[in-house]
Amino acid sequence: MNCRAGFLKVVCVWLLTVTSSSDAERTPKKYTAGVSCKPVELTALTKALMEASLKSFDEANGKHLGTWSPGFPELHVDENSTILGPTVQCSLLFMSQGLKDILQDQRSNLNPTDVSLHKELRKTIASVDMLAVCMKEVIGGECPSTPSPPNMPRHVFERKQWSHTLLKRARGYLDWVENNIPTNETKSKRKYVVNNATVKGKDKIKSRLTQATSRKYLEGSGYFL
């Protein structure tokens, strides 16, 4: 995880502080004082943490687990779709709950002594929760209803396959979010298009008023039109 100066450095310190406490899975209500929300950087960091969690999970549980065929519709996106605040909030809530279930299963059942894996998952959970708060500030939106909790299978191999697939799908979803977050540049372009259209509209109105005024003047002067 590459923590550069500035925003990411503060976030990384925050993540280390959170994951060192026993209450690491709580949802953050606010950012660390003085930290502004930078969704592109935070999404990239969360995706990197998800990748690290997936790698650590596969090393602990097996690298040839295959794909959980029912899949996770909550994390499925059309590559050409537009990012929507409420949908993102629902997906991030589902993602966070799924990660917590994976952590609980690894910690209590499958790999109770793998402290490194537990730590990676805790950092990822904290980052996903922080991203949800950040995205709400940037694009708004509220999940209309709490998503149905993930349903982890009962048998050991299926639980591993389920967890592996969720981590992989979550990474892909974050990649899509990172590539579709409205940036200052895209906002400026949209603003320019709107302003340009407004100017053109005003020019048309002004032209019509000028023509109407000229016509009225000529009629009053007795000239033939």
PDB file of C-alpha atoms in Angstrom, residues 112-216:
ATOM      1  CA  PRO A 112      -8.108 -18.205  13.531  1.00  0.00           C
ATOM      2  CA  THR A 113      -4.324 -17.803  13.828  1.00  0.00           C
ATOM      3  CA  ASP A 114      -3.755 -15.866  10.594  1.00  0.00           C
ATOM      4  CA  VAL A 115      -3.418 -12.429  12.205  1.00  0.00           C
ATOM      5  CA  SER A 116      -2.021 -10.901   9.007  1.00  0.00           C
ATOM      6  CA  LEU A 117      -5.146 -11.838   7.014  1.00  0.00           C
ATOM      7  CA  HIS A 118      -7.408 -10.529   9.763  1.00  0.00           C
ATOM      8  CA  LYS A 119      -5.551  -7.221   9.752  1.00  0.00           C
ATOM      9  CA  GLU A 120      -5.793  -6.862   5.957  1.00  0.00           C
ATOM     10  CA  LEU A 121      -9.532  -7.480   6.080  1.00  0.00           C
ATOM     11  CA  ARG A 122     -10.030  -4.999   8.933  1.00  0.00           C
ATOM     12  CA  LYS A 123      -8.173  -2.280   7.027  1.00  0.00           C
ATOM     13  CA  THR A 124     -10.247  -2.977   3.933  1.00  0.00           C
ATOM     14  CA  ILE A 125     -13.514  -2.831   5.866  1.00  0.00           C
ATOM     15  CA  ALA A 126     -12.548   0.474   7.449  1.00  0.00           C
ATOM     16  CA  SER A 127     -11.601   1.909   4.059  1.00  0.00           C
ATOM     17  CA  VAL A 128     -14.867   0.762   2.417  1.00  0.00           C
ATOM     18  CA  ASP A 129     -16.875   2.377   5.224  1.00  0.00           C
ATOM     19  CA  MET A 130     -14.875   5.585   4.895  1.00  0.00           C
ATOM     20  CA  LEU A 131     -15.387   5.561   1.119  1.00  0.00           C
ATOM     21  CA  ALA A 132     -19.160   5.285   1.602  1.00  0.00           C
ATOM     22  CA  VAL A 133     -19.124   8.452   3.726  1.00  0.00           C
ATOM     23  CA  CYS A 134     -16.904  10.228   1.215  1.00  0.00           C
ATOM     24  CA  MET A 135     -19.018   9.256  -1.791  1.00  0.00           C
ATOM     25  CA  LYS A 136     -22.141  10.463  -0.009  1.00  0.00           C
ATOM     26  CA  GLU A 137     -20.494  13.866   0.374  1.00  0.00           C
ATOM     27  CA  VAL A 138     -19.420  14.006  -3.266  1.00  0.00           C
ATOM     28  CA  ILE A 139     -22.321  12.596  -5.284  1.00  0.00           C
ATOM     29  CA  GLY A 140     -24.992  12.395  -2.583  1.00  0.00           C
ATOM     30  CA  GLY A 141     -27.661   9.756  -2.387  1.00  0.00           C
ATOM     31  CA  GLU A 142     -28.923   7.425   0.275  1.00  0.00           C
ATOM     32  CA  CYS A 143     -29.563   3.707  -0.038  1.00  0.00           C
ATOM     33  CA  PRO A 144     -33.392   3.556  -0.026  1.00  0.00           C
ATOM     34  CA  SER A 145     -33.379   0.414   2.110  1.00  0.00           C
ATOM     35  CA  THR A 146     -30.726  -1.657   3.835  1.00  0.00           C
ATOM     36  CA  PRO A 147     -29.551  -4.344   1.391  1.00  0.00           C
ATOM     37  CA  SER A 148     -30.280  -7.939   2.305  1.00  0.00           C
ATOM     38  CA  PRO A 149     -27.249  -9.307   4.180  1.00  0.00           C
ATOM     39  CA  PRO A 150     -24.960 -11.637   2.245  1.00  0.00           C
ATOM     40  CA  ASN A 151     -25.822 -15.286   2.681  1.00  0.00           C
ATOM     41  CA  MET A 152     -22.650 -17.298   3.235  1.00  0.00           C
ATOM     42  CA  PRO A 153     -22.933 -21.045   2.440  1.00  0.00           C
ATOM     43  CA  ARG A 154     -22.610 -23.687   5.129  1.00  0.00           C
ATOM     44  CA  HIS A 155     -19.941 -26.068   3.776  1.00  0.00           C
ATOM     45  CA  VAL A 156     -16.268 -25.162   4.120  1.00  0.00           C
ATOM     46  CA  PHE A 157     -15.226 -25.234   0.451  1.00  0.00           C
ATOM     47  CA  GLU A 158     -18.308 -23.276  -0.603  1.00  0.00           C
ATOM     48  CA  ARG A 159     -17.613 -20.655   2.067  1.00  0.00           C
ATOM     49  CA  LYS A 160     -14.094 -20.252   0.745  1.00  0.00           C
ATOM     50  CA  GLN A 161     -15.365 -20.013  -2.833  1.00  0.00           C
ATOM     51  CA  TRP A 162     -18.060 -17.535  -1.801  1.00  0.00           C
ATOM     52  CA  SER A 163     -15.554 -15.337   0.035  1.00  0.00           C
ATOM     53  CA  HIS A 164     -13.011 -15.448  -2.798  1.00  0.00           C
ATOM     54  CA  THR A 165     -15.664 -14.439  -5.340  1.00  0.00           C
ATOM     55  CA  LEU A 166     -16.985 -11.588  -3.185  1.00  0.00           C
ATOM     56  CA  LEU A 167     -13.484 -10.152  -2.733  1.00  0.00           C
ATOM     57  CA  LYS A 168     -12.852 -10.411  -6.473  1.00  0.00           C
ATOM     58  CA  ARG A 169     -16.193  -8.831  -7.416  1.00  0.00           C
ATOM     59  CA  ALA A 170     -15.668  -6.062  -4.865  1.00  0.00           C
ATOM     60  CA  ARG A 171     -12.304  -5.254  -6.416  1.00  0.00           C
ATOM     61  CA  GLY A 172     -13.913  -5.046  -9.867  1.00  0.00           C
ATOM     62  CA  TYR A 173     -16.700  -2.835  -8.552  1.00  0.00           C
ATOM     63  CA  LEU A 174     -14.205  -0.422  -6.999  1.00  0.00           C
ATOM     64  CA  ASP A 175     -12.319  -0.287 -10.285  1.00  0.00           C
ATOM     65  CA  TRP A 176     -15.552   0.746 -12.018  1.00  0.00           C
ATOM     66  CA  VAL A 177     -16.259   3.399  -9.359  1.00  0.00           C
ATOM     67  CA  GLU A 178     -12.736   4.812  -9.691  1.00  0.00           C
ATOM     68  CA  ASN A 179     -13.153   5.187 -13.457  1.00  0.00           C
ATOM     69  CA  ASN A 180     -16.584   6.817 -13.223  1.00  0.00           C
ATOM     70  CA  ILE A 181     -16.300   9.271 -10.320  1.00  0.00           C
ATOM     71  CA  PRO A 182     -17.166  12.800 -11.503  1.00  0.00           C
ATOM     72  CA  THR A 183     -13.914  14.773 -11.352  1.00  0.00           C
ATOM     73  CA  ASN A 184     -13.396  18.542 -11.360  1.00  0.00           C
ATOM     74  CA  GLU A 185     -12.440  18.279 -15.033  1.00  0.00           C
ATOM     75  CA  THR A 186     -15.655  16.506 -16.050  1.00  0.00           C
ATOM     76  CA  LYS A 187     -17.697  18.883 -13.908  1.00  0.00           C
ATOM     77  CA  SER A 188     -15.997  21.835 -15.620  1.00  0.00           C
ATOM     78  CA  LYS A 189     -16.762  20.356 -19.041  1.00  0.00           C
ATOM     79  CA  ARG A 190     -20.411  19.892 -18.118  1.00  0.00           C
ATOM     80  CA  LYS A 191     -20.523  23.444 -16.753  1.00  0.00           C
ATOM     81  CA  TYR A 192     -18.965  24.774 -19.949  1.00  0.00           C
ATOM     82  CA  VAL A 193     -21.517  22.932 -22.085  1.00  0.00           C
ATOM     83  CA  VAL A 194     -24.379  24.311 -20.000  1.00  0.00           C
ATOM     84  CA  ASN A 195     -22.971  27.836 -19.987  1.00  0.00           C
ATOM     85  CA  ASN A 196     -22.245  27.698 -23.705  1.00  0.00           C
ATOM     86  CA  ALA A 197     -25.801  26.566 -24.397  1.00  0.00           C
ATOM     87  CA  THR A 198     -27.105  29.353 -22.168  1.00  0.00           C
ATOM     88  CA  VAL A 199     -25.042  31.952 -24.036  1.00  0.00           C
ATOM     89  CA  LYS A 200     -26.275  30.650 -27.373  1.00  0.00           C
ATOM     90  CA  GLY A 201     -29.835  30.770 -26.081  1.00  0.00           C
ATOM     91  CA  LYS A 202     -29.384  34.343 -24.919  1.00  0.00           C
ATOM     92  CA  ASP A 203     -27.872  35.296 -28.280  1.00  0.00           C
ATOM     93  CA  LYS A 204     -30.902  33.883 -30.096  1.00  0.00           C
ATOM     94  CA  ILE A 205     -33.301  35.810 -27.850  1.00  0.00           C
ATOM     95  CA  LYS A 206     -31.270  38.979 -28.290  1.00  0.00           C
ATOM     96  CA  SER A 207     -31.283  38.527 -32.076  1.00  0.00           C
ATOM     97  CA  ARG A 208     -35.057  38.058 -32.137  1.00  0.00           C
ATOM     98  CA  LEU A 209     -35.597  41.146 -29.972  1.00  0.00           C
ATOM     99  CA  THR A 210     -33.346  43.192 -32.240  1.00  0.00           C
ATOM    100  CA  GLN A 211     -35.238  42.042 -35.320  1.00  0.00           C
ATOM    101  CA  ALA A 212     -38.592  42.800 -33.677  1.00  0.00           C
ATOM    102  CA  THR A 213     -37.426  46.268 -32.619  1.00  0.00           C
ATOM    103  CA  SER A 214     -36.125  47.041 -36.122  1.00  0.00           C
ATOM    104  CA  ARG A 215     -39.362  45.871 -37.700  1.00  0.00           C
ATOM    105  CA  LYS A 216     -41.438  48.028 -35.357  1.00  0.00           C
TER     106      LYS A 216
END
